Amino acid sequence: MSRPATSSIRTNPLLRAVLDHTASMVIVHDLAGRIVEANRYACDLLGYTRDELLALSVRDIEEEHRMTLGDHWERLTPGQVEVLQGTHRHADGSTFPVEVHLSAFEFEEQKLVCATCRPAVEARELAEESPHYRRLDRQIFQRIFEKATEAIAIIDHEGRYLRQNRAHLNLLGYEDAELAGKTPAIHLGPAAFEQVAGVLAKQGRYLGVHTSHTKAGEDLRLELSAFEVRLGPNQAPVFVGIKRPLVGRDLDHQTRADDDRRQLEEELRQAGKMEVLGRLAAGVAHDFNNLLTPILGYADSELSALAEDHPVAGSLRQIRQAAVRGRELTQQLLTFGRKRVLHLETIDLGETVRRVANMLRRVIPGEVAIEVKIDPQTATIDGDEVAMEQILM
């Protein structure tokens, strides 16, 4: 909401110049939230002219704490500084997080509030530059590193150990001096280390399960999580590795997962072989079918020119029957190679079973006997006869 423009605080030229050259947003308002002064940085950051900003209330630009700001300002005492996190709204409606430093003072018998604001990212970066922050930062992360219950190690860009925490030492048993200048190959083995290093080099992170050898000679199944940390534009990265031993249910689960993975890999290899065989079978079937076509054509042509009782007619009929049977086999091969469209028709399932059994007797070893028992009441079905033969075989 806006309000009629009010006159700003009478500011002398020197103070105005100082305010306008301050690299922070400075807004002065009364206890009702009416803005009575603002510097150039505030105008630029919020997207208003100075006159437009002086016609607004803090509630027009502050997205949060709208119901409690009045009471909060009342409680501020002169000389007190309070830091709040908030969200400001730009003139175009967009919002951005800010860190606000509030202080109260009196001017011409009126209590006012000075709000010095910075975008939250800038405020954090400025704080991180301070020696106190860097010292606190090192202390906190050093303690986290040492107190962590999971084994953590830091490795340089050439794969050599730089540091390990207490949990890492307890897990593998190698003292700091024993790991100095060494790579994780000392416990992972050269092949596993090369695998992890290759993935890290390409992707910047790694997650997997490996067997590590402790200093005492024990083999441990570990879940290894590793990631790259960039220290600066002109500095080589380091890598952080976190190791977690797999025990109990986790180990059982991982073992089952490994078995399932190996089974799936074997099934995939077999599926690949079957795909190749299918393509080969389809190719052979096409070539075979091309050979049978002229045989059937010549046999039909000669039979049509001969009498039924001609001595050659019987031989031609046998040739034709063999060619037809060969064509049926090509259809089976095409079905196996998934190159044939299924054709539904009414078929006698019992007769199909007998025909397949007779064919199999000719190709299986003599010591294997096939007995077929078919229910006389077997009904006809709608299906693809060639596909049914393939299923039976």
Short mmCIF file of C-alpha atoms in Angstrom, two decimals:
data_model
loop_
_atom_site.label_atom_id
_atom_site.label_comp_id
_atom_site.label_asym_id
_atom_site.label_seq_id
_atom_site.Cartn_x
_atom_site.Cartn_y
_atom_site.Cartn_z
CA MET A 1 0.00 0.00 0.00
CA SER A 2 1.19 3.52 -0.74
CA ARG A 3 0.54 6.76 1.13
CA PRO A 4 0.84 10.44 0.27
CA ALA A 5 4.44 11.53 -0.06
CA THR A 6 5.93 13.03 3.09
CA SER A 7 8.98 15.20 3.42
CA SER A 8 12.18 13.36 4.21
CA ILE A 9 14.39 14.13 7.16
CA ARG A 10 16.37 17.31 6.61
CA THR A 11 19.75 15.88 5.66
CA ASN A 12 22.80 18.06 5.16
CA PRO A 13 24.75 17.64 1.88
CA LEU A 14 27.69 15.82 3.49
CA LEU A 15 25.47 13.23 5.19
CA ARG A 16 23.49 12.80 1.97
CA ALA A 17 26.71 12.14 0.03
CA VAL A 18 27.87 9.63 2.67
CA LEU A 19 24.54 7.79 2.58
CA ASP A 20 24.44 7.65 -1.21
CA HIS A 21 27.96 6.24 -1.35
CA THR A 22 27.33 3.56 1.28
CA ALA A 23 27.45 0.07 -0.26
CA SER A 24 24.48 -1.10 1.76
CA MET A 25 20.78 -0.35 1.60
CA VAL A 26 19.90 2.22 4.27
CA ILE A 27 16.25 2.98 5.07
CA VAL A 28 15.04 5.12 7.97
CA HIS A 29 11.42 4.78 9.06
CA ASP A 30 9.19 5.69 11.98
CA LEU A 31 7.44 3.27 14.33
CA ALA A 32 4.45 3.09 11.98
CA GLY A 33 6.76 1.84 9.22
CA ARG A 34 6.60 5.03 7.12
CA ILE A 35 9.86 5.53 5.23
CA VAL A 36 11.37 8.96 5.91
CA GLU A 37 14.81 8.52 4.34
CA ALA A 38 16.52 6.13 1.91
CA ASN A 39 19.89 6.15 0.19
CA ARG A 40 20.70 5.60 -3.49
CA TYR A 41 21.69 1.93 -2.97
CA ALA A 42 18.22 1.20 -1.53
CA CYS A 43 16.53 2.87 -4.49
CA ASP A 44 18.62 0.96 -7.01
CA LEU A 45 18.20 -2.39 -5.25
CA LEU A 46 14.42 -2.06 -4.84
CA GLY A 47 13.79 -0.47 -8.24
CA TYR A 48 12.18 2.79 -7.05
CA THR A 49 13.07 6.45 -7.34
CA ARG A 50 13.74 8.19 -4.04
CA ASP A 51 10.40 10.01 -4.13
CA GLU A 52 8.56 6.74 -4.87
CA LEU A 53 10.30 5.02 -1.97
CA LEU A 54 9.50 7.87 0.44
CA ALA A 55 5.83 7.39 -0.41
CA LEU A 56 5.91 3.77 0.75
CA SER A 57 5.86 1.91 4.04
CA VAL A 58 8.30 -0.78 5.10
CA ARG A 59 5.36 -3.17 4.86
CA ASP A 60 5.17 -2.46 1.13
CA ILE A 61 8.66 -3.85 0.54
CA GLU A 62 8.98 -6.43 3.33
CA GLU A 63 7.42 -9.82 2.54
CA GLU A 64 7.66 -11.34 6.03
CA HIS A 65 6.71 -10.49 9.65
CA ARG A 66 4.05 -7.96 8.58
CA MET A 67 1.93 -8.43 11.71
CA THR A 68 4.74 -8.20 14.27
CA LEU A 69 7.06 -5.50 12.96
CA GLY A 70 5.34 -2.65 14.84
CA ASP A 71 5.73 -4.29 18.25
CA HIS A 72 9.28 -5.30 17.36
CA TRP A 73 10.28 -1.70 16.56
CA GLU A 74 8.70 -0.50 19.80
CA ARG A 75 10.91 -2.83 21.84
CA LEU A 76 14.15 -1.64 20.24
CA THR A 77 16.17 0.62 22.54
CA PRO A 78 18.65 3.27 21.31
CA GLY A 79 22.09 1.74 20.82
CA GLN A 80 20.70 -1.77 20.43
CA VAL A 81 21.39 -3.56 17.12
CA GLU A 82 19.36 -6.57 16.08
CA VAL A 83 19.94 -8.77 13.03
CA LEU A 84 16.99 -10.30 11.19
CA GLN A 85 16.62 -12.43 8.07
CA GLY A 86 13.89 -11.24 5.74
CA THR A 87 12.61 -11.08 2.18
CA HIS A 88 12.26 -7.84 0.23
CA ARG A 89 10.05 -7.27 -2.78
CA HIS A 90 11.36 -5.41 -5.85
CA ALA A 91 9.21 -2.91 -7.72
CA ASP A 92 8.67 -5.50 -10.48
CA GLY A 93 7.24 -7.98 -7.96
CA SER A 94 10.27 -10.27 -7.68
CA THR A 95 11.65 -11.05 -4.23
CA PHE A 96 15.11 -11.62 -2.77
CA PRO A 97 16.43 -12.61 0.69
CA VAL A 98 18.10 -9.95 2.84
CA GLU A 99 19.95 -9.66 6.13
CA VAL A 100 18.67 -6.62 8.04
CA HIS A 101 20.52 -4.81 10.86
CA LEU A 102 18.03 -2.76 12.91
CA SER A 103 18.96 0.03 15.30
CA ALA A 104 16.76 2.66 17.01
CA PHE A 105 17.56 6.32 17.63
CA GLU A 106 15.76 9.55 18.44
CA PHE A 107 15.70 12.61 16.19
CA GLU A 108 13.76 15.83 16.88
CA GLU A 109 11.89 14.07 19.74
CA GLN A 110 10.80 11.24 17.45
CA LYS A 111 11.88 7.63 17.73
CA LEU A 112 13.11 6.30 14.38
CA VAL A 113 14.51 3.00 13.17
CA CYS A 114 17.50 2.67 10.83
CA ALA A 115 17.48 -0.49 8.75
CA THR A 116 20.77 -1.37 7.06
CA CYS A 117 20.25 -4.21 4.64
CA ARG A 118 22.29 -6.40 2.35
CA PRO A 119 21.17 -9.22 0.05
CA ALA A 120 21.65 -12.40 2.09
CA VAL A 121 24.28 -13.83 -0.27
CA GLU A 122 26.41 -10.68 -0.07
CA ALA A 123 26.09 -10.58 3.72
CA ARG A 124 27.21 -14.18 4.01
CA GLU A 125 30.18 -13.66 1.67
CA LEU A 126 31.23 -10.58 3.63
CA ALA A 127 31.06 -12.52 6.90
CA GLU A 128 33.11 -15.36 5.45
CA GLU A 129 35.91 -12.93 4.66
CA SER A 130 36.41 -12.09 8.33
CA PRO A 131 39.29 -13.81 10.21
CA HIS A 132 36.87 -14.70 13.04
CA TYR A 133 34.56 -16.53 10.64
CA ARG A 134 37.44 -18.42 9.03
CA ARG A 135 38.78 -19.44 12.45
CA LEU A 136 35.31 -20.54 13.58
CA ASP A 137 34.80 -22.33 10.26
CA ARG A 138 38.01 -24.33 10.67
CA GLN A 139 37.24 -25.20 14.28
CA ILE A 140 33.73 -26.43 13.50
CA PHE A 141 34.66 -28.55 10.51
CA GLN A 142 37.75 -29.94 12.20
CA ARG A 143 35.58 -31.13 15.07
CA ILE A 144 32.95 -32.56 12.70
CA PHE A 145 35.67 -34.39 10.75
CA GLU A 146 37.20 -35.95 13.86
CA LYS A 147 33.92 -36.76 15.66
CA ALA A 148 32.15 -38.33 12.66
CA THR A 149 31.24 -41.97 13.23
CA GLU A 150 31.73 -42.86 9.56
CA ALA A 151 35.22 -43.35 8.16
CA ILE A 152 36.28 -40.25 6.18
CA ALA A 153 39.50 -39.68 4.27
CA ILE A 154 40.75 -36.82 2.08
CA ILE A 155 42.83 -37.65 -0.99
CA ASP A 156 44.75 -35.33 -3.31
CA HIS A 157 44.29 -35.08 -7.08
CA GLU A 158 46.90 -37.78 -7.67
CA GLY A 159 45.11 -40.24 -5.42
CA ARG A 160 47.42 -39.99 -2.37
CA TYR A 161 46.05 -39.84 1.16
CA LEU A 162 46.15 -36.41 2.83
CA ARG A 163 44.13 -36.99 6.01
CA GLN A 164 41.94 -39.52 7.72
CA ASN A 165 39.66 -39.23 10.72
CA ARG A 166 39.65 -41.43 13.80
CA ALA A 167 36.84 -43.66 12.47
CA HIS A 168 38.82 -44.33 9.28
CA LEU A 169 41.89 -45.32 11.32
CA ASN A 170 39.79 -47.60 13.52
CA LEU A 171 38.14 -49.20 10.49
CA LEU A 172 41.23 -50.10 8.47
CA GLY A 173 43.94 -49.96 11.14
CA TYR A 174 46.48 -47.90 9.16
CA GLU A 175 48.17 -45.06 11.06
CA ASP A 176 48.56 -41.65 9.42
CA ALA A 177 52.24 -42.27 8.72
CA GLU A 178 51.43 -45.58 7.03
CA LEU A 179 48.98 -43.93 4.64
CA ALA A 180 51.17 -40.90 3.85
CA GLY A 181 52.06 -40.93 0.16
CA LYS A 182 49.93 -44.06 -0.41
CA THR A 183 46.75 -44.45 -2.49
CA PRO A 184 43.60 -46.38 -1.54
CA ALA A 185 45.02 -49.25 -3.59
CA ILE A 186 46.76 -50.22 -0.33
CA HIS A 187 43.45 -51.65 0.90
CA LEU A 188 41.17 -51.71 -2.19
CA GLY A 189 43.65 -53.32 -4.54
CA PRO A 190 44.95 -51.78 -7.78
CA ALA A 191 42.02 -52.82 -10.01
CA ALA A 192 39.29 -51.45 -7.72
CA PHE A 193 41.26 -48.26 -7.12
CA GLU A 194 41.63 -47.68 -10.87
CA GLN A 195 37.89 -48.22 -11.32
CA VAL A 196 36.96 -45.69 -8.62
CA ALA A 197 39.54 -43.17 -9.84
CA GLY A 198 38.26 -43.45 -13.41
CA VAL A 199 34.65 -42.75 -12.41
CA LEU A 200 35.70 -39.84 -10.18
CA ALA A 201 37.77 -38.31 -12.97
CA LYS A 202 34.82 -38.43 -15.37
CA GLN A 203 31.83 -37.76 -13.13
CA GLY A 204 33.21 -36.11 -9.99
CA ARG A 205 31.43 -38.58 -7.69
CA TYR A 206 31.28 -42.32 -7.03
CA LEU A 207 29.11 -44.77 -5.09
CA GLY A 208 29.79 -48.50 -4.94
CA VAL A 209 30.56 -51.54 -2.82
CA HIS A 210 34.06 -53.00 -2.49
CA THR A 211 36.06 -55.40 -0.37
CA SER A 212 38.83 -53.65 1.60
CA HIS A 213 41.74 -55.36 3.29
CA THR A 214 42.53 -54.09 6.78
CA LYS A 215 46.05 -53.85 8.18
CA ALA A 216 45.25 -56.91 10.32
CA GLY A 217 44.44 -58.94 7.17
CA GLU A 218 40.67 -58.94 7.54
CA ASP A 219 38.43 -58.53 4.48
CA LEU A 220 35.61 -55.99 4.93
CA ARG A 221 32.69 -55.33 2.61
CA LEU A 222 32.36 -51.55 2.45
CA GLU A 223 30.03 -49.05 0.82
CA LEU A 224 32.27 -46.35 -0.63
CA SER A 225 30.95 -42.87 -1.39
CA ALA A 226 33.42 -40.40 -2.88
CA PHE A 227 33.15 -36.93 -4.37
CA GLU A 228 35.31 -34.14 -5.74
CA VAL A 229 35.87 -30.83 -3.91
CA ARG A 230 37.09 -27.83 -5.91
CA LEU A 231 39.26 -25.50 -3.81
CA GLY A 232 39.67 -22.68 -6.31
CA PRO A 233 39.99 -21.84 -10.00
CA ASN A 234 43.77 -22.34 -10.04
CA GLN A 235 43.99 -25.17 -7.52
CA ALA A 236 43.87 -28.91 -8.08
CA PRO A 237 40.80 -30.60 -6.56
CA VAL A 238 40.81 -32.97 -3.63
CA PHE A 239 38.55 -35.98 -3.15
CA VAL A 240 36.62 -37.01 -0.06
CA GLY A 241 35.91 -40.68 0.52
CA ILE A 242 33.37 -41.96 3.06
CA LYS A 243 33.42 -45.66 3.93
CA ARG A 244 30.66 -47.55 5.71
CA PRO A 245 31.04 -51.24 6.61
CA LEU A 246 28.19 -53.48 5.51
CA VAL A 247 27.09 -55.73 8.36
CA GLY A 248 24.02 -57.76 9.24
CA ARG A 249 21.01 -56.93 7.11
CA ASP A 250 22.96 -54.47 4.99
CA LEU A 251 25.50 -57.15 4.10
CA ASP A 252 22.79 -59.73 3.39
CA HIS A 253 20.95 -57.21 1.24
CA GLN A 254 24.11 -56.32 -0.67
CA THR A 255 24.99 -59.99 -1.18
CA ARG A 256 21.52 -60.64 -2.60
CA ALA A 257 21.84 -57.54 -4.76
CA ASP A 258 25.21 -58.77 -6.10
CA ASP A 259 23.71 -62.19 -6.85
CA ASP A 260 20.72 -60.60 -8.58
CA ARG A 261 23.02 -58.36 -10.60
CA ARG A 262 25.14 -61.32 -11.73
CA GLN A 263 22.00 -63.27 -12.65
CA LEU A 264 20.63 -60.33 -14.64
CA GLU A 265 23.97 -59.93 -16.42
CA GLU A 266 23.95 -63.62 -17.36
CA GLU A 267 20.34 -63.38 -18.55
CA LEU A 268 21.25 -60.33 -20.60
CA ARG A 269 24.14 -62.21 -22.22
CA GLN A 270 21.84 -65.13 -23.01
CA ALA A 271 19.22 -62.75 -24.41
CA GLY A 272 21.91 -61.24 -26.62
CA LYS A 273 22.87 -64.67 -27.90
CA MET A 274 19.23 -65.52 -28.62
CA GLU A 275 18.81 -62.23 -30.47
CA VAL A 276 21.79 -63.06 -32.66
CA LEU A 277 20.46 -66.58 -33.27
CA GLY A 278 17.07 -65.13 -34.13
CA ARG A 279 18.56 -62.82 -36.74
CA LEU A 280 20.63 -65.67 -38.17
CA ALA A 281 17.58 -67.94 -38.30
CA ALA A 282 15.53 -65.27 -40.05
CA GLY A 283 18.27 -64.77 -42.65
CA VAL A 284 18.60 -68.51 -43.30
CA ALA A 285 14.81 -68.83 -43.56
CA HIS A 286 14.59 -66.13 -46.23
CA ASP A 287 17.33 -67.77 -48.29
CA PHE A 288 15.79 -71.22 -47.85
CA ASN A 289 12.38 -69.92 -48.85
CA ASN A 290 13.87 -68.46 -52.03
CA LEU A 291 15.22 -71.92 -52.92
CA LEU A 292 11.88 -73.64 -52.26
CA THR A 293 9.80 -71.25 -54.36
CA PRO A 294 11.05 -72.48 -57.77
CA ILE A 295 10.89 -76.12 -56.58
CA LEU A 296 7.20 -75.73 -55.73
CA GLY A 297 6.57 -73.82 -58.92
CA TYR A 298 8.13 -76.45 -61.20
CA ALA A 299 6.47 -79.31 -59.28
CA ASP A 300 3.01 -77.73 -59.63
CA SER A 301 3.64 -76.99 -63.30
CA GLU A 302 4.68 -80.56 -64.11
CA LEU A 303 1.85 -82.10 -62.07
CA SER A 304 -0.72 -80.04 -63.94
CA ALA A 305 0.56 -81.46 -67.23
CA LEU A 306 0.53 -85.14 -66.14
CA ALA A 307 -2.30 -87.60 -65.62
CA GLU A 308 -3.04 -88.73 -62.05
CA ASP A 309 -1.80 -92.27 -62.74
CA HIS A 310 1.38 -91.22 -64.55
CA PRO A 311 4.39 -93.04 -62.99
CA VAL A 312 6.26 -89.73 -62.50
CA ALA A 313 3.29 -87.98 -60.85
CA GLY A 314 3.77 -89.82 -57.55
CA SER A 315 7.41 -88.73 -57.34
CA LEU A 316 6.47 -85.13 -58.14
CA ARG A 317 3.86 -85.17 -55.41
CA GLN A 318 6.49 -86.37 -52.92
CA ILE A 319 8.82 -83.58 -54.07
CA ARG A 320 6.03 -81.05 -53.71
CA GLN A 321 5.09 -82.34 -50.22
CA ALA A 322 8.73 -82.08 -49.07
CA ALA A 323 8.95 -78.53 -50.43
CA VAL A 324 5.73 -77.54 -48.62
CA ARG A 325 7.10 -79.01 -45.41
CA GLY A 326 10.32 -77.05 -45.97
CA ARG A 327 8.29 -73.86 -46.36
CA GLU A 328 6.56 -74.59 -43.04
CA LEU A 329 9.98 -74.92 -41.42
CA THR A 330 11.01 -71.54 -42.82
CA GLN A 331 7.89 -70.06 -41.25
CA GLN A 332 8.95 -71.54 -37.92
CA LEU A 333 12.40 -70.03 -38.30
CA LEU A 334 10.87 -66.65 -39.11
CA THR A 335 8.69 -66.90 -36.01
CA PHE A 336 11.76 -67.73 -33.92
CA GLY A 337 13.52 -64.68 -35.40
CA ARG A 338 10.44 -62.51 -34.70
CA LYS A 339 10.23 -61.56 -38.36
CA ARG A 340 6.83 -63.08 -39.10
CA VAL A 341 3.39 -61.61 -38.48
CA LEU A 342 1.09 -64.06 -36.64
CA HIS A 343 -1.83 -65.41 -38.68
CA LEU A 344 -4.90 -66.65 -36.77
CA GLU A 345 -6.89 -69.57 -38.17
CA THR A 346 -8.90 -72.56 -36.92
CA ILE A 347 -6.52 -75.43 -36.20
CA ASP A 348 -6.83 -78.96 -34.84
CA LEU A 349 -4.56 -78.90 -31.81
CA GLY A 350 -4.36 -82.70 -31.61
CA GLU A 351 -3.19 -82.98 -35.22
CA THR A 352 -0.63 -80.22 -34.62
CA VAL A 353 0.77 -82.11 -31.61
CA ARG A 354 1.06 -85.34 -33.65
CA ARG A 355 2.86 -83.57 -36.50
CA VAL A 356 5.36 -81.91 -34.15
CA ALA A 357 5.99 -85.21 -32.35
CA ASN A 358 6.73 -86.96 -35.65
CA MET A 359 9.16 -84.23 -36.65
CA LEU A 360 10.94 -84.32 -33.28
CA ARG A 361 11.38 -88.09 -33.46
CA ARG A 362 13.51 -87.57 -36.54
CA VAL A 363 15.87 -85.07 -34.90
CA ILE A 364 16.29 -86.20 -31.28
CA PRO A 365 18.67 -89.03 -30.23
CA GLY A 366 17.35 -92.55 -30.71
CA GLU A 367 17.56 -93.39 -26.99
CA VAL A 368 14.87 -90.78 -26.26
CA ALA A 369 11.30 -91.97 -26.78
CA ILE A 370 8.34 -89.66 -27.30
CA GLU A 371 4.88 -90.86 -26.30
CA VAL A 372 1.88 -88.75 -27.27
CA LYS A 373 -1.55 -89.23 -25.69
CA ILE A 374 -4.27 -86.99 -27.10
CA ASP A 375 -7.79 -86.71 -25.73
CA PRO A 376 -10.22 -87.71 -28.49
CA GLN A 377 -12.44 -84.81 -27.42
CA THR A 378 -9.73 -82.23 -28.10
CA ALA A 379 -11.43 -79.24 -29.68
CA THR A 380 -10.21 -76.98 -32.43
CA ILE A 381 -8.81 -73.60 -31.45
CA ASP A 382 -8.17 -70.25 -33.08
CA GLY A 383 -4.44 -69.64 -33.27
CA ASP A 384 -1.32 -69.42 -35.38
CA GLU A 385 -0.36 -72.95 -36.35
CA VAL A 386 3.31 -72.18 -36.95
CA ALA A 387 3.59 -70.34 -33.62
CA MET A 388 1.88 -73.27 -31.85
CA GLU A 389 4.40 -75.67 -33.38
CA GLN A 390 7.22 -73.42 -32.18
CA ILE A 391 5.81 -73.43 -28.64
CA LEU A 392 5.51 -77.22 -28.60
CA MET A 393 9.08 -77.67 -29.85
#
